[in-house]
Amino acid sequence: HNPFLLHDMDKAVERILRAITENQKIVIFSDYDCDGIPGAVVLHDFFVAVGFNNFYNHIPHRHYDGFGLSSNAVIKLKNEQNPELIITIDCGTTDIEAVAIAKEKGIDVIITDHHEPKETLPDAVAVVNPKVGDTYPFKGICGATVIFKLVQALIAKGGFAISAGQEKWWLDMVGIATIAD
């Protein structure tokens, strides 16, 4: 399906393209499971393919950090990496407090996720989730697929000098995540 059918996809693409153009520091914050890690590989490989290297991959520790984007993680990332943008993969839809702290600290957050939303969404730049809104025709995609759709949208709007169809080489990660998650 068209990636722009996903909730807030246009906002996410616009913000990421600005970060790339201005060489802003981006943190890829993925879940630690069989969905989040392959999703982080897809976004990592996309950034490398387009020649953007000002990013850092962060995978929280399951036992010490817990699930999702936490307030402690935001503070730690601010102090250690000083990002201007955090992109979550496979988490964040319910992390209202952590996103508020990021905003206080001058960090924009884009959430990409597939988990169930609550009544109130975090005040992020974008919440890209097939279960938010009713415009995406299939609600059952995993987090790595959401990030793959984001990459498709970035390729469509970014004017990058990468080969047509190159994104198909990232589908192995999406396939692993889809089956395992």
Short mmCIF file of N, CA, C and O in Angstrom, two decimals, residues 98-159:
data_model
loop_
_atom_site.label_atom_id
_atom_site.label_comp_id
_atom_site.label_asym_id
_atom_site.label_seq_id
_atom_site.Cartn_x
_atom_site.Cartn_y
_atom_site.Cartn_z
N ALA A 98 7.93 10.48 28.16
CA ALA A 98 9.27 10.52 27.55
C ALA A 98 9.31 11.50 26.38
O ALA A 98 10.29 12.25 26.22
N VAL A 99 8.27 11.53 25.58
CA VAL A 99 8.22 12.46 24.44
C VAL A 99 8.13 13.90 24.96
O VAL A 99 8.78 14.80 24.41
N ALA A 100 7.39 14.13 26.04
CA ALA A 100 7.30 15.47 26.63
C ALA A 100 8.66 15.93 27.14
O ALA A 100 9.05 17.09 26.94
N ILE A 101 9.41 15.04 27.76
CA ILE A 101 10.74 15.38 28.24
C ILE A 101 11.67 15.68 27.07
O ILE A 101 12.46 16.63 27.11
N ALA A 102 11.58 14.89 26.02
CA ALA A 102 12.39 15.15 24.83
C ALA A 102 12.09 16.54 24.28
O ALA A 102 13.01 17.31 23.97
N LYS A 103 10.83 16.86 24.21
CA LYS A 103 10.42 18.17 23.69
C LYS A 103 10.98 19.29 24.56
O LYS A 103 11.48 20.30 24.05
N GLU A 104 10.91 19.11 25.89
CA GLU A 104 11.49 20.09 26.84
C GLU A 104 12.97 20.30 26.57
O GLU A 104 13.49 21.39 26.76
N LYS A 105 13.66 19.24 26.19
CA LYS A 105 15.10 19.28 25.99
C LYS A 105 15.48 19.65 24.55
O LYS A 105 16.64 19.58 24.17
N GLY A 106 14.48 20.03 23.75
CA GLY A 106 14.75 20.47 22.39
C GLY A 106 14.97 19.35 21.39
O GLY A 106 15.57 19.57 20.34
N ILE A 107 14.47 18.16 21.72
CA ILE A 107 14.62 17.01 20.83
C ILE A 107 13.26 16.69 20.20
O ILE A 107 12.29 16.49 20.92
N ASP A 108 13.21 16.66 18.89
CA ASP A 108 12.00 16.21 18.20
C ASP A 108 11.95 14.69 18.23
O ASP A 108 12.99 14.03 18.21
N VAL A 109 10.74 14.14 18.24
CA VAL A 109 10.56 12.70 18.24
C VAL A 109 9.59 12.31 17.13
O VAL A 109 8.53 12.92 16.99
N ILE A 110 9.99 11.30 16.38
CA ILE A 110 9.10 10.65 15.41
C ILE A 110 8.92 9.23 15.91
O ILE A 110 9.89 8.51 16.11
N ILE A 111 7.68 8.85 16.11
CA ILE A 111 7.37 7.50 16.56
C ILE A 111 6.96 6.67 15.36
O ILE A 111 6.08 7.06 14.60
N THR A 112 7.61 5.52 15.20
CA THR A 112 7.14 4.52 14.24
C THR A 112 6.88 3.26 15.06
O THR A 112 7.75 2.81 15.80
N ASP A 113 5.70 2.74 14.94
CA ASP A 113 5.28 1.67 15.85
C ASP A 113 4.09 0.94 15.22
O ASP A 113 3.51 1.40 14.23
N HIS A 114 3.72 -0.18 15.83
CA HIS A 114 2.52 -0.91 15.40
C HIS A 114 1.70 -1.37 16.59
O HIS A 114 0.72 -2.10 16.42
N HIS A 115 2.07 -0.93 17.78
CA HIS A 115 1.34 -1.33 18.98
C HIS A 115 0.07 -0.51 19.15
O HIS A 115 -0.09 0.56 18.54
N GLU A 116 -0.83 -1.01 19.97
CA GLU A 116 -2.13 -0.37 20.18
C GLU A 116 -1.98 1.01 20.81
O GLU A 116 -1.31 1.15 21.84
N PRO A 117 -2.60 2.02 20.24
CA PRO A 117 -2.57 3.35 20.85
C PRO A 117 -3.58 3.44 21.99
O PRO A 117 -4.54 2.67 22.05
N LYS A 118 -3.32 4.38 22.88
CA LYS A 118 -4.31 4.72 23.91
C LYS A 118 -5.10 5.92 23.41
O LYS A 118 -4.89 6.39 22.28
N GLU A 119 -5.99 6.42 24.22
CA GLU A 119 -6.84 7.53 23.81
C GLU A 119 -6.03 8.77 23.45
O GLU A 119 -6.35 9.50 22.51
N THR A 120 -4.95 9.01 24.20
CA THR A 120 -4.10 10.18 23.96
C THR A 120 -2.76 9.72 23.40
O THR A 120 -2.14 8.80 23.92
N LEU A 121 -2.33 10.38 22.34
CA LEU A 121 -1.04 10.08 21.73
C LEU A 121 0.03 11.04 22.28
O LEU A 121 -0.29 12.15 22.70
N PRO A 122 1.28 10.63 22.25
CA PRO A 122 2.35 11.54 22.64
C PRO A 122 2.39 12.76 21.71
O PRO A 122 1.99 12.68 20.56
N ASP A 123 2.91 13.86 22.23
CA ASP A 123 3.03 15.10 21.45
C ASP A 123 4.31 15.07 20.62
O ASP A 123 5.20 15.89 20.78
N ALA A 124 4.37 14.10 19.73
CA ALA A 124 5.53 13.91 18.86
C ALA A 124 5.33 14.67 17.56
O ALA A 124 4.20 15.04 17.22
N VAL A 125 6.40 14.85 16.82
CA VAL A 125 6.30 15.44 15.48
C VAL A 125 5.37 14.59 14.63
O VAL A 125 4.56 15.11 13.87
N ALA A 126 5.50 13.26 14.77
CA ALA A 126 4.67 12.33 14.01
C ALA A 126 4.54 11.02 14.76
O ALA A 126 5.48 10.60 15.44
N VAL A 127 3.38 10.41 14.64
CA VAL A 127 3.15 9.06 15.16
C VAL A 127 2.72 8.22 13.96
O VAL A 127 1.58 8.28 13.52
N VAL A 128 3.68 7.48 13.42
CA VAL A 128 3.43 6.67 12.23
C VAL A 128 3.11 5.26 12.71
O VAL A 128 3.98 4.52 13.16
N ASN A 129 1.83 4.92 12.63
CA ASN A 129 1.34 3.66 13.19
C ASN A 129 0.07 3.28 12.43
O ASN A 129 -0.86 4.09 12.35
N PRO A 130 0.00 2.07 11.89
CA PRO A 130 -1.19 1.68 11.13
C PRO A 130 -2.45 1.61 11.98
O PRO A 130 -3.56 1.63 11.44
N LYS A 131 -2.30 1.55 13.30
CA LYS A 131 -3.46 1.46 14.18
C LYS A 131 -3.94 2.82 14.67
O LYS A 131 -4.88 2.90 15.45
N VAL A 132 -3.29 3.88 14.21
CA VAL A 132 -3.73 5.24 14.50
C VAL A 132 -4.43 5.76 13.25
O VAL A 132 -3.87 5.71 12.16
N GLY A 133 -5.63 6.23 13.41
CA GLY A 133 -6.40 6.69 12.26
C GLY A 133 -6.98 5.50 11.50
O GLY A 133 -6.83 4.35 11.90
N ASP A 134 -7.63 5.81 10.40
CA ASP A 134 -8.28 4.73 9.65
C ASP A 134 -7.94 4.78 8.16
O ASP A 134 -8.69 4.31 7.33
N THR A 135 -6.76 5.33 7.84
CA THR A 135 -6.42 5.47 6.43
C THR A 135 -5.55 4.34 5.89
O THR A 135 -5.48 4.17 4.67
N TYR A 136 -4.89 3.58 6.75
CA TYR A 136 -4.04 2.50 6.24
C TYR A 136 -4.87 1.23 6.17
O TYR A 136 -5.47 0.81 7.15
N PRO A 137 -4.91 0.56 5.01
CA PRO A 137 -5.84 -0.55 4.80
C PRO A 137 -5.55 -1.82 5.60
O PRO A 137 -6.45 -2.63 5.80
N PHE A 138 -4.30 -2.00 6.07
CA PHE A 138 -3.99 -3.23 6.79
C PHE A 138 -3.32 -2.88 8.12
O PHE A 138 -2.23 -2.33 8.15
N LYS A 139 -4.00 -3.19 9.20
CA LYS A 139 -3.53 -2.82 10.54
C LYS A 139 -2.49 -3.79 11.09
O LYS A 139 -1.87 -3.52 12.10
N GLY A 140 -2.27 -4.93 10.44
CA GLY A 140 -1.46 -6.00 11.00
C GLY A 140 0.03 -5.98 10.66
O GLY A 140 0.70 -6.98 10.89
N ILE A 141 0.55 -4.89 10.12
CA ILE A 141 1.98 -4.87 9.81
C ILE A 141 2.80 -4.71 11.09
O ILE A 141 2.34 -4.13 12.07
N CYS A 142 4.02 -5.23 11.06
CA CYS A 142 4.91 -5.14 12.22
C CYS A 142 5.70 -3.83 12.18
O CYS A 142 5.65 -3.08 11.21
N GLY A 143 6.45 -3.58 13.25
CA GLY A 143 7.22 -2.35 13.36
C GLY A 143 8.28 -2.20 12.28
O GLY A 143 8.53 -1.09 11.79
N ALA A 144 8.93 -3.29 11.89
CA ALA A 144 9.94 -3.22 10.82
C ALA A 144 9.28 -2.87 9.49
O ALA A 144 9.88 -2.18 8.66
N THR A 145 8.06 -3.31 9.29
CA THR A 145 7.34 -2.95 8.06
C THR A 145 6.98 -1.47 8.08
O THR A 145 7.07 -0.79 7.05
N VAL A 146 6.61 -0.95 9.24
CA VAL A 146 6.31 0.49 9.34
C VAL A 146 7.55 1.29 8.95
O VAL A 146 7.45 2.25 8.18
N ILE A 147 8.72 0.91 9.44
CA ILE A 147 9.94 1.66 9.09
C ILE A 147 10.28 1.46 7.62
O ILE A 147 10.76 2.39 6.95
N PHE A 148 10.02 0.30 7.06
CA PHE A 148 10.23 0.08 5.64
C PHE A 148 9.33 1.01 4.82
O PHE A 148 9.76 1.59 3.82
N LYS A 149 8.08 1.17 5.25
CA LYS A 149 7.17 2.09 4.56
C LYS A 149 7.68 3.53 4.68
O LYS A 149 7.56 4.31 3.73
N LEU A 150 8.26 3.86 5.82
CA LEU A 150 8.86 5.19 5.99
C LEU A 150 10.02 5.38 5.01
O LEU A 150 10.14 6.43 4.36
N VAL A 151 10.85 4.37 4.86
CA VAL A 151 11.96 4.44 3.92
C VAL A 151 11.43 4.59 2.49
O VAL A 151 11.97 5.38 1.70
N GLN A 152 10.40 3.86 2.14
CA GLN A 152 9.80 4.01 0.81
C GLN A 152 9.34 5.46 0.58
O GLN A 152 9.55 6.02 -0.49
N ALA A 153 8.71 6.04 1.59
CA ALA A 153 8.23 7.42 1.49
C ALA A 153 9.40 8.39 1.37
O ALA A 153 9.34 9.36 0.60
N LEU A 154 10.47 8.16 2.14
CA LEU A 154 11.65 9.02 2.06
C LEU A 154 12.28 8.95 0.67
O LEU A 154 12.69 9.97 0.11
N ILE A 155 12.36 7.75 0.12
CA ILE A 155 12.91 7.59 -1.23
C ILE A 155 12.03 8.32 -2.25
O ILE A 155 12.54 9.00 -3.14
N ALA A 156 10.72 8.22 -2.08
CA ALA A 156 9.80 8.87 -3.03
C ALA A 156 9.93 10.39 -3.01
O ALA A 156 9.83 11.04 -4.05
N LYS A 157 10.17 10.97 -1.84
CA LYS A 157 10.18 12.44 -1.71
C LYS A 157 11.58 13.05 -1.64
O LYS A 157 11.73 14.26 -1.79
N GLY A 158 12.59 12.23 -1.39
CA GLY A 158 13.91 12.77 -1.08
C GLY A 158 14.82 13.09 -2.24
O GLY A 158 15.80 13.80 -2.08
N GLY A 159 14.54 12.55 -3.42
CA GLY A 159 15.40 12.81 -4.56
C GLY A 159 16.82 12.27 -4.38
O GLY A 159 17.79 12.87 -4.83
#
